[in-house]
Amino acid sequence: MDIASRLIIITFTFGALALIALVIFLIYLLMFDRNQKHHAILRNYPVLGRVRYFSEKIGPELRQYFFNGDNEGKPFSRDDYEHIVKSAKYMRDVVAFGSKRDFDEEGLFVRNDMFPKLAEEEKFDRETKVITKRSILLKDPLFSQRKEKWEDEESCAYLLHDHDAVVIGPNTKHPFRLKGLIGMSAMSYGSLGYNAITALSEGLALAKGTWMNTGEGGLSSYHLKGDVDIIMQIGPAMFGVRDKFGEMDWDELKLKSEIPQVKAFEIKLAQGAKTRGGHIDAEKVTPEIAEIRKVEPFKSIDSPNRFHQYSDIPTMCEFIERIRNHTGKPVGMKMVVGGNDSVEELAKYMKETGKGPDFITVDGGEGGTGASYQELIDSVGLPIKSALPIVVSTLQKYGVRDRVKIIASGKLFSPDRIAIALAMGADLVNIARGFMITIGCIQTLKCQSNACPVGVATTDPELQKALVIDEKKYRVVNFLVTLRKGLFRISAAAGLDSPVHFQPKHISYKDSKGVVTSLENILHEIRQQIGVNEPRK
């Protein structure tokens, strides 16, 4: 028998054995599925029903990459996501052919001026530069990986002019002065991994003029890696500044305040995606994270719904005063707005006593989170465009608006969104998920599972290896600088030399019938509901 005949016999034999094995395996699955008691579909449609479960499993990916339209995906559409990625990777934010926005729908528009500001008329710090790296796309073939070149880049930082700098807590011992309007919203170490926090810290530091909020998980060494300005958040569980009984450790707080990078403190009442304390699953609570938070390792952590140290406005403001006096640094509060009267008592108390926060972070219900509950994330707390005017108008009603800076957050990841927030009364803007996307987030929506496949929202050492700090930190810089540049560009289109001058009159609202109303008129109606007496302009 020749070699060819032997190979044919061997191939046929192995093929027959494989076929027999497959048949036996399918019979086993059929019998198993028929007799199991947990899945009705498998009992009636054994084996075939598994195809349904497989399709269901990969459904989110199929919708994200193939079936959702460019503007359909949630929480971020494909267009939103790609715009952030291209800004971060290539430092480019241009699009071609035309807008994909549905102009028949109602919405807000920035009102352009007939005589926009020229580039040389824009008022910003032209001296401060940023040294970064960006990718240059050389080839983008269909079936092979795109060819790119990694290139050094020197760019203007697009910081505010010295005269326009925003000062938080001007009457404190250590005021916080900012020349950038955009910073990183609260994201804790533990919710995000050490590579993610480090890349964000180093990237934000390179961008200059910005800040990083620690989130309620406490201040870690990774937050400090880049030497960026820090707003240290303190949640109801007092992570990072608590004693063994869960009370404030004032000595520890003092030590944290003496760290040069720590510029301010923020007490967290709530965030938009969860009007409650934070949650972190046990598998994320490594010994290191437990040490930072002053808790036991490998046990799930749930913060209380609120601070037990205070239960009303007077006692909360006393708590804020004590932190401010103890640290000498500005103290703010993060809150969610539920209705027109949400800030009424606070504003009234501020007027009567002179006490209160140095800044208020207003977090919209559309904001993100590592883990929350459907009923909270969908239905509790107003979105930022409703919440922001309520806070601003209420503070104006009692004459205390000038005493407090307002930081807005809630999907404000593009220059036009930021411009509208500034026109509504915000002084500064926080971004969280936009920065997560710059360091690799692909929206798998598994933040709570510790199984983030790109190493962002996980403390798993193996998964975190996917995130290369020395590459991703430059994407953080590029995204932030591109945002700032776009913000000055849209300001110039509105006839303004700086985005700090945005006012309600610079925004128009068009309803579904095409009728245009100034944002001034809309805010006038809101102020009337709140009880602000003023003439219509």
Coordinates of C-alpha atoms in Angstrom, one line a residue:
M1 CA 0.0 0.0 0.0
D2 CA 1.5 3.3 -1.0
I3 CA 1.8 6.4 1.2
A4 CA -1.1 8.2 -0.5
S5 CA -3.5 5.3 0.2
R6 CA -2.4 5.2 3.8
L7 CA -2.9 8.9 4.3
I8 CA -6.4 8.6 2.8
I9 CA -7.3 5.7 5.2
I10 CA -5.8 7.6 8.2
T11 CA -7.7 10.8 7.3
F12 CA -11.0 8.8 6.8
T13 CA -10.5 7.0 10.1
F14 CA -9.9 10.2 12.0
G15 CA -12.8 11.9 10.2
A16 CA -15.1 9.0 11.1
L17 CA -14.0 9.0 14.7
A18 CA -14.5 12.8 14.9
L19 CA -18.0 12.5 13.4
I20 CA -18.9 9.7 15.9
A21 CA -17.6 11.8 18.8
L22 CA -19.6 14.8 17.6
V23 CA -22.8 12.7 17.3
I24 CA -22.2 11.2 20.8
F25 CA -21.6 14.7 22.2
L26 CA -24.8 16.0 20.6
I27 CA -26.8 13.1 21.9
Y28 CA -25.4 13.8 25.4
L29 CA -26.3 17.5 25.1
L30 CA -29.8 16.5 23.8
M31 CA -30.4 14.2 26.8
F32 CA -28.9 16.7 29.2
D33 CA -31.0 19.6 27.9
R34 CA -34.2 17.5 27.9
N35 CA -33.7 16.6 31.5
Q36 CA -32.4 19.8 33.1
K37 CA -35.0 21.9 34.9
H38 CA -33.7 25.5 34.7
H39 CA -34.3 26.5 31.1
A40 CA -37.7 25.9 29.4
I41 CA -36.3 26.6 25.9
L42 CA -33.6 23.9 26.3
R43 CA -36.2 21.3 27.5
N44 CA -38.4 21.9 24.4
Y45 CA -35.6 22.7 21.9
P46 CA -32.4 20.9 23.1
V47 CA -29.1 21.8 21.5
L48 CA -30.8 24.3 19.2
G49 CA -31.8 26.4 22.1
R50 CA -28.1 26.9 22.9
V51 CA -27.8 28.9 19.7
R52 CA -30.3 31.3 21.1
Y53 CA -28.4 31.8 24.3
F54 CA -25.1 32.2 22.4
S55 CA -26.7 34.9 20.2
E56 CA -28.2 36.6 23.3
K57 CA -24.7 36.6 24.9
I58 CA -23.0 38.3 22.0
G59 CA -26.0 40.6 21.2
P60 CA -24.5 43.8 22.9
E61 CA -21.4 43.5 20.8
L62 CA -23.4 42.8 17.6
R63 CA -25.5 45.9 18.2
Q64 CA -22.6 48.0 19.1
Y65 CA -20.5 47.2 16.1
F66 CA -23.0 46.2 13.4
F67 CA -26.6 47.1 14.0
N68 CA -26.9 50.3 16.0
G69 CA -26.9 53.5 13.9
D70 CA -24.1 56.0 14.4
N71 CA -26.3 58.1 16.7
E72 CA -28.3 55.3 18.4
G73 CA -25.9 53.6 20.9
K74 CA -26.2 54.2 24.6
P75 CA -24.8 55.6 26.9
F76 CA -22.5 56.9 24.1
S77 CA -23.3 56.6 20.5
R78 CA -20.8 55.4 18.0
D79 CA -20.2 58.9 16.7
D80 CA -19.7 60.2 20.3
Y81 CA -17.3 57.4 21.0
E82 CA -15.3 57.8 17.8
H83 CA -15.1 61.6 18.2
I84 CA -13.5 61.2 21.6
V85 CA -11.1 58.5 20.4
K86 CA -9.9 60.4 17.4
S87 CA -9.3 63.5 19.4
A88 CA -7.3 61.5 21.9
K89 CA -5.3 59.4 19.5
Y90 CA -4.8 61.7 16.5
M91 CA -5.5 65.1 18.1
R92 CA -8.0 65.7 15.3
D93 CA -11.6 66.8 15.7
V94 CA -12.7 67.5 12.1
V95 CA -15.5 65.7 10.4
A96 CA -16.5 65.6 6.7
F97 CA -19.5 66.2 4.5
G98 CA -22.1 67.3 7.0
S99 CA -23.7 66.9 10.4
K100 CA -25.6 63.7 11.4
R101 CA -27.7 65.6 13.9
D102 CA -31.4 65.5 13.2
F103 CA -32.2 69.2 12.8
D104 CA -35.9 68.6 12.8
E105 CA -35.8 67.6 16.5
E106 CA -35.9 70.2 19.2
G107 CA -32.6 71.3 20.8
L108 CA -30.2 73.9 21.9
F109 CA -27.9 75.8 19.5
V110 CA -25.0 78.2 20.1
R111 CA -25.9 81.5 18.6
N112 CA -23.3 82.6 16.1
D113 CA -22.3 86.2 15.8
M114 CA -22.3 88.0 12.4
F115 CA -18.7 89.1 13.1
P116 CA -16.9 86.3 15.0
K117 CA -13.6 86.9 16.7
L118 CA -10.5 86.3 14.7
A119 CA -7.9 83.9 16.0
E120 CA -5.6 86.7 17.1
E121 CA -8.5 88.3 19.0
E122 CA -9.1 85.2 21.2
K123 CA -7.9 85.9 24.7
F124 CA -6.0 83.0 26.2
D125 CA -2.6 82.1 27.5
R126 CA -0.4 81.8 24.4
E127 CA 2.8 81.1 26.2
T128 CA 2.1 77.8 28.0
K129 CA 2.9 74.8 25.8
V130 CA 2.1 71.1 26.1
I131 CA 4.5 68.4 25.0
T132 CA 2.7 65.3 23.9
K133 CA 2.6 62.5 21.3
R134 CA 0.0 61.6 18.7
S135 CA -0.6 59.1 16.0
I136 CA -0.4 59.9 12.4
L137 CA -2.5 57.7 10.1
L138 CA -0.4 56.5 7.1
K139 CA -2.6 53.7 5.7
D140 CA -5.9 52.2 6.6
P141 CA -6.3 49.0 4.5
L142 CA -9.5 46.9 4.7
F143 CA -8.1 43.5 5.8
S144 CA -4.9 44.3 7.7
Q145 CA -4.1 46.5 10.6
R146 CA -3.8 50.3 9.9
K147 CA -0.3 51.7 9.6
E148 CA 0.4 54.6 11.9
K149 CA 3.4 56.7 13.0
W150 CA 3.9 57.8 16.6
E151 CA 5.0 61.5 16.5
D152 CA 6.1 64.1 19.1
E153 CA 3.8 67.1 19.2
E154 CA 4.2 70.5 20.8
S155 CA 0.8 72.3 21.2
C156 CA -0.5 75.4 22.9
A157 CA -2.2 74.4 26.1
Y158 CA -5.2 76.7 25.4
L159 CA -5.4 77.8 29.0
L160 CA -7.4 80.8 30.2
H161 CA -5.7 84.3 30.3
D162 CA -4.5 85.1 33.7
H163 CA -7.2 87.7 34.1
D164 CA -9.9 85.1 33.5
A165 CA -8.6 82.4 35.9
V166 CA -11.3 80.8 38.1
V167 CA -10.5 81.0 41.8
I168 CA -12.3 78.6 44.2
G169 CA -12.4 79.7 47.8
P170 CA -10.7 83.1 47.4
N171 CA -11.2 83.8 51.2
T172 CA -9.6 80.6 52.4
K173 CA -6.0 80.3 53.5
H174 CA -5.1 78.4 50.4
P175 CA -7.4 79.4 47.4
F176 CA -7.5 77.1 44.4
R177 CA -6.7 78.9 41.2
L178 CA -7.5 77.3 37.8
K179 CA -6.7 78.3 34.2
G180 CA -8.5 75.4 32.7
L181 CA -12.3 75.1 32.7
I182 CA -12.3 71.3 32.3
G183 CA -11.2 68.7 34.9
M184 CA -11.7 65.0 35.7
S185 CA -14.8 64.0 37.6
A186 CA -14.7 61.7 40.6
M187 CA -13.3 58.3 39.8
S188 CA -12.0 56.2 42.6
Y189 CA -9.0 53.9 42.7
G190 CA -10.7 50.6 43.2
S191 CA -13.4 51.4 40.7
L192 CA -10.6 52.0 38.2
G193 CA -7.3 50.1 38.4
Y194 CA -3.9 51.5 39.2
N195 CA -2.7 51.7 35.5
A196 CA -5.9 53.7 34.7
I197 CA -5.5 56.1 37.5
T198 CA -1.8 56.6 36.8
A199 CA -2.4 57.2 33.1
L200 CA -5.1 59.8 34.0
S201 CA -2.9 61.5 36.6
E202 CA 0.2 61.7 34.4
G203 CA -1.9 62.8 31.3
L204 CA -3.8 65.5 33.2
A205 CA -0.5 66.8 34.7
L206 CA 1.0 67.1 31.2
A207 CA -2.0 69.0 30.0
K208 CA -1.6 71.6 32.8
G209 CA -4.2 73.9 34.4
T210 CA -6.7 71.1 35.3
W211 CA -7.6 68.9 38.3
M212 CA -8.4 65.3 39.2
N213 CA -11.1 64.3 41.6
T214 CA -10.2 61.2 43.6
G215 CA -13.7 59.9 44.0
E216 CA -14.9 58.7 47.4
G217 CA -12.5 55.8 47.4
G218 CA -9.7 57.9 49.0
L219 CA -6.4 59.4 47.9
S220 CA -4.0 56.8 46.5
S221 CA -0.4 57.1 45.4
Y222 CA -1.5 56.6 41.8
H223 CA -3.6 59.8 42.0
L224 CA -0.4 61.6 43.0
K225 CA 1.9 60.0 40.3
G226 CA 1.5 62.8 37.8
D227 CA 1.7 65.8 40.2
V228 CA -1.7 67.0 39.0
D229 CA -3.9 69.2 41.2
I230 CA -6.3 67.1 43.3
I231 CA -9.8 67.6 44.6
M232 CA -10.1 65.0 47.3
Q233 CA -13.6 63.7 47.7
I234 CA -15.0 62.5 51.0
G235 CA -18.0 60.2 50.9
P236 CA -20.4 59.1 53.6
A237 CA -18.1 56.2 54.5
M238 CA -15.1 58.6 55.0
F239 CA -12.8 56.3 53.0
G240 CA -9.2 57.4 53.4
V241 CA -9.9 59.7 56.4
R242 CA -11.8 57.4 58.7
D243 CA -10.9 55.8 62.0
K244 CA -11.7 52.2 62.9
F245 CA -15.2 53.2 63.9
G246 CA -16.0 54.9 60.6
E247 CA -15.8 58.4 62.0
M248 CA -13.7 61.3 60.7
D249 CA -10.0 60.9 61.6
W250 CA -9.1 64.6 61.8
D251 CA -5.4 64.0 62.1
E252 CA -5.5 61.9 58.9
L253 CA -7.5 64.7 57.2
K254 CA -4.8 67.2 58.2
L255 CA -2.1 65.0 56.8
K256 CA -3.9 64.7 53.5
S257 CA -4.4 68.5 53.4
E258 CA -0.7 69.0 53.8
I259 CA 0.1 67.1 50.5
P260 CA 0.9 69.9 48.1
Q261 CA -1.2 68.5 45.2
V262 CA -4.4 68.4 47.3
K263 CA -6.0 71.8 46.5
A264 CA -9.6 71.3 47.8
F265 CA -12.0 68.9 49.4
E266 CA -15.4 67.8 48.3
I267 CA -18.1 66.1 50.4
K268 CA -20.3 63.8 48.3
L269 CA -24.0 64.0 49.1
A270 CA -24.8 62.0 45.9
Q271 CA -24.0 61.5 42.2
G272 CA -26.3 61.6 39.3
A273 CA -26.2 57.9 38.5
K274 CA -26.8 56.9 42.1
T275 CA -28.3 59.1 44.7
R276 CA -26.7 57.1 47.3
G277 CA -23.3 56.1 48.6
G278 CA -20.9 54.1 46.4
H279 CA -20.6 50.3 46.0
I280 CA -17.6 48.1 45.2
D281 CA -17.6 44.3 44.9
A282 CA -15.5 42.2 47.1
E283 CA -13.2 41.0 44.4
K284 CA -12.1 44.5 43.7
V285 CA -11.2 45.2 47.3
T286 CA -7.5 44.2 47.3
P287 CA -5.3 44.6 50.4
E288 CA -3.9 47.8 48.9
I289 CA -7.3 49.3 48.3
A290 CA -8.5 48.2 51.7
E291 CA -5.5 50.0 53.3
I292 CA -6.2 53.2 51.3
R293 CA -9.9 53.1 52.3
K294 CA -9.3 51.9 55.9
V295 CA -11.5 48.8 55.4
E296 CA -11.2 45.0 55.4
P297 CA -9.9 43.4 52.2
F298 CA -12.0 41.2 49.9
K299 CA -15.3 42.3 51.4
S300 CA -17.9 44.2 49.5
I301 CA -18.2 47.9 50.4
D302 CA -21.4 49.9 50.5
S303 CA -21.3 53.6 51.6
P304 CA -24.3 54.8 53.6
N305 CA -26.9 56.8 51.7
R306 CA -25.7 59.9 53.5
F307 CA -23.4 61.2 56.2
H308 CA -24.6 60.4 59.6
Q309 CA -22.5 63.3 60.9
Y310 CA -25.2 65.7 59.8
S311 CA -28.9 65.5 58.9
D312 CA -29.8 69.1 57.8
I313 CA -28.4 72.2 56.2
P314 CA -27.1 73.9 59.4
T315 CA -25.2 70.8 60.6
M316 CA -23.9 70.1 57.1
C317 CA -22.6 73.6 56.8
E318 CA -21.0 73.3 60.2
F319 CA -19.3 70.1 59.0
I320 CA -18.0 72.0 55.9
E321 CA -16.8 74.9 58.1
R322 CA -14.9 72.5 60.3
I323 CA -13.1 70.8 57.4
R324 CA -12.2 74.2 55.9
N325 CA -10.9 75.6 59.2
H326 CA -9.0 72.4 59.9
T327 CA -7.3 72.2 56.4
G328 CA -7.2 75.9 55.3
K329 CA -8.4 74.7 51.9
P330 CA -11.6 75.2 49.9
V331 CA -14.4 72.8 50.6
G332 CA -17.3 72.0 48.2
M333 CA -20.2 69.6 47.9
K334 CA -21.4 67.3 45.2
M335 CA -25.2 67.0 44.8
V336 CA -28.0 65.8 42.6
V337 CA -31.0 68.1 42.0
G338 CA -34.4 66.6 42.4
G339 CA -36.7 69.6 41.9
N340 CA -37.1 73.4 41.9
D341 CA -36.7 73.7 45.6
S342 CA -33.7 71.4 46.1
V343 CA -31.3 74.2 46.8
E344 CA -33.7 76.6 48.5
E345 CA -32.8 75.9 52.1
L346 CA -29.1 75.9 51.4
A347 CA -29.1 79.2 49.6
K348 CA -31.3 80.8 52.3
Y349 CA -28.9 79.5 55.1
M350 CA -25.9 80.8 53.2
K351 CA -27.4 84.3 53.0
E352 CA -28.4 84.4 56.7
T353 CA -25.2 83.0 58.2
G354 CA -22.4 83.6 55.6
K355 CA -21.5 79.9 55.8
G356 CA -21.6 77.3 53.1
P357 CA -19.5 75.5 50.5
D358 CA -16.9 77.2 48.3
F359 CA -18.1 75.2 45.3
I360 CA -21.0 73.0 44.3
T361 CA -20.6 70.2 41.9
V362 CA -24.0 69.6 40.2
D363 CA -24.1 66.1 38.8
G364 CA -26.8 65.4 36.2
G365 CA -28.8 62.1 36.2
E366 CA -27.2 61.2 32.9
G367 CA -23.8 60.9 34.6
G368 CA -21.9 57.6 34.8
T369 CA -21.0 55.2 37.6
G370 CA -19.1 52.0 38.1
A371 CA -22.1 50.3 39.7
S372 CA -25.6 51.4 40.5
Y373 CA -29.2 50.2 40.4
Q374 CA -31.6 50.5 37.4
E375 CA -34.3 52.4 39.4
L376 CA -31.7 55.0 40.5
I377 CA -29.7 55.3 37.3
D378 CA -32.8 55.8 35.2
S379 CA -35.4 57.7 37.3
V380 CA -33.8 59.5 40.2
G381 CA -32.3 63.0 39.8
L382 CA -32.7 65.6 37.1
P383 CA -30.4 65.8 34.0
I384 CA -27.8 68.5 34.0
K385 CA -29.7 70.9 31.6
S386 CA -32.6 71.0 34.1
A387 CA -30.5 70.9 37.3
L388 CA -28.0 73.6 36.5
P389 CA -30.5 76.5 36.0
I390 CA -32.3 75.5 39.2
V391 CA -29.1 75.8 41.2
V392 CA -27.9 79.0 39.6
S393 CA -31.3 80.7 39.8
T394 CA -31.8 79.7 43.5
L395 CA -28.4 81.1 44.5
Q396 CA -29.1 84.3 42.6
K397 CA -32.5 84.6 44.3
Y398 CA -30.7 84.8 47.7
G399 CA -27.8 86.9 46.5
V400 CA -25.1 84.3 47.1
R401 CA -24.2 83.2 43.6
D402 CA -20.9 85.1 43.6
R403 CA -19.7 83.3 46.7
V404 CA -19.7 79.8 45.2
K405 CA -18.3 78.3 42.1
I406 CA -20.4 75.8 40.2
I407 CA -19.0 72.7 38.6
A408 CA -21.3 70.9 36.1
S409 CA -21.1 67.3 35.1
G410 CA -23.2 64.9 33.0
K411 CA -22.0 63.8 29.5
L412 CA -20.3 67.2 28.9
F413 CA -17.6 65.7 26.7
S414 CA -17.7 68.1 23.7
P415 CA -17.0 71.8 23.2
D416 CA -20.7 72.6 22.3
R417 CA -22.0 70.7 25.3
I418 CA -19.6 72.6 27.6
A419 CA -20.4 75.9 26.0
I420 CA -24.1 75.4 26.7
A421 CA -23.3 74.4 30.4
L422 CA -21.2 77.6 30.8
A423 CA -24.0 79.7 29.3
M424 CA -26.4 78.1 31.8
G425 CA -24.3 79.3 34.7
A426 CA -21.5 76.8 35.3
D427 CA -18.0 78.0 36.1
L428 CA -16.3 74.7 35.5
V429 CA -17.0 71.3 34.0
N430 CA -16.2 67.8 35.1
I431 CA -15.8 64.8 32.7
A432 CA -15.4 61.2 33.7
R433 CA -16.4 58.7 31.0
G434 CA -14.8 60.8 28.2
F435 CA -11.5 60.4 30.0
M436 CA -12.1 56.6 30.5
I437 CA -12.6 56.3 26.7
T438 CA -9.3 58.1 26.1
I439 CA -7.5 55.4 28.1
G440 CA -9.1 52.5 26.3
C441 CA -12.7 52.0 27.5
I442 CA -14.8 50.3 24.8
Q443 CA -18.2 50.4 26.6
T444 CA -18.5 46.7 27.4
L445 CA -20.6 47.9 30.4
K446 CA -18.9 45.5 32.7
C447 CA -17.5 48.1 35.2
Q448 CA -19.1 46.4 38.2
S449 CA -17.7 42.9 37.4
N450 CA -14.0 43.4 37.7
A451 CA -13.8 41.8 34.2
C452 CA -13.1 44.9 32.1
P453 CA -11.4 43.5 29.0
V454 CA -9.2 46.6 28.4
G455 CA -7.9 47.0 31.9
V456 CA -9.6 50.2 32.8
A457 CA -12.4 49.4 35.4
T458 CA -10.7 46.5 37.0
T459 CA -8.2 45.7 39.7
D460 CA -7.2 42.4 38.2
P461 CA -3.5 42.5 37.6
E462 CA -3.6 40.4 34.4
L463 CA -6.4 42.4 32.8
Q464 CA -4.6 45.7 33.7
K465 CA -1.6 44.7 31.7
A466 CA -3.6 45.7 28.6
L467 CA -3.4 49.4 29.6
V468 CA 0.0 50.8 28.7
I469 CA 0.5 54.0 30.7
D470 CA 3.2 55.5 28.5
E471 CA 0.8 55.5 25.6
K472 CA -2.6 56.2 27.1
K473 CA -1.4 59.2 29.2
Y474 CA -0.8 61.1 25.9
R475 CA -4.3 60.4 24.8
V476 CA -5.6 62.1 27.9
V477 CA -3.5 65.2 27.1
N478 CA -4.7 65.2 23.5
F479 CA -8.3 64.9 24.3
L480 CA -8.2 67.7 26.9
V481 CA -6.2 70.1 24.8
T482 CA -8.4 69.4 21.8
L483 CA -11.5 70.1 23.9
R484 CA -10.0 73.4 25.1
K485 CA -9.1 74.4 21.6
G486 CA -12.7 73.6 20.4
L487 CA -14.1 75.6 23.3
F488 CA -12.2 78.7 22.2
R489 CA -13.2 78.0 18.6
I490 CA -16.9 77.9 19.4
S491 CA -16.6 81.0 21.7
A492 CA -15.1 82.9 18.7
A493 CA -18.0 81.8 16.6
A494 CA -20.3 83.3 19.2
G495 CA -18.4 86.6 19.1
L496 CA -16.6 86.0 22.4
D497 CA -12.9 86.2 23.0
S498 CA -13.1 83.6 25.8
P499 CA -15.5 80.8 26.9
V500 CA -15.8 82.4 30.4
H501 CA -18.1 85.0 28.8
F502 CA -20.8 82.6 27.7
Q503 CA -24.2 83.8 28.9
P504 CA -27.8 82.6 28.2
K505 CA -28.2 85.1 25.4
H506 CA -25.6 83.2 23.4
I507 CA -27.8 80.1 23.3
S508 CA -31.0 79.6 21.2
Y509 CA -33.6 76.9 21.6
K510 CA -35.5 75.5 18.6
D511 CA -38.6 73.5 19.2
S512 CA -39.9 70.7 16.9
K513 CA -42.0 73.2 14.9
G514 CA -39.0 75.4 14.2
V515 CA -39.9 78.2 16.6
V516 CA -36.8 79.8 18.1
T517 CA -36.6 81.0 21.7
S518 CA -33.6 82.5 23.5
L519 CA -32.2 80.5 26.5
E520 CA -32.7 83.8 28.4
N521 CA -36.5 83.4 28.1
I522 CA -36.4 79.8 29.2
L523 CA -34.3 80.6 32.2
H524 CA -36.6 83.6 33.0
E525 CA -39.5 81.1 33.3
I526 CA -37.4 78.8 35.5
R527 CA -36.5 81.8 37.8
Q528 CA -40.2 82.7 38.0
Q529 CA -41.1 79.2 39.1
I530 CA -38.4 79.4 41.8
G531 CA -39.5 82.9 42.9
V532 CA -36.8 85.1 41.5
N533 CA -38.3 88.5 40.8
E534 CA -36.8 90.1 37.8
P535 CA -37.9 91.9 34.6
R536 CA -37.8 90.1 31.3
K537 CA -34.9 91.3 29.2

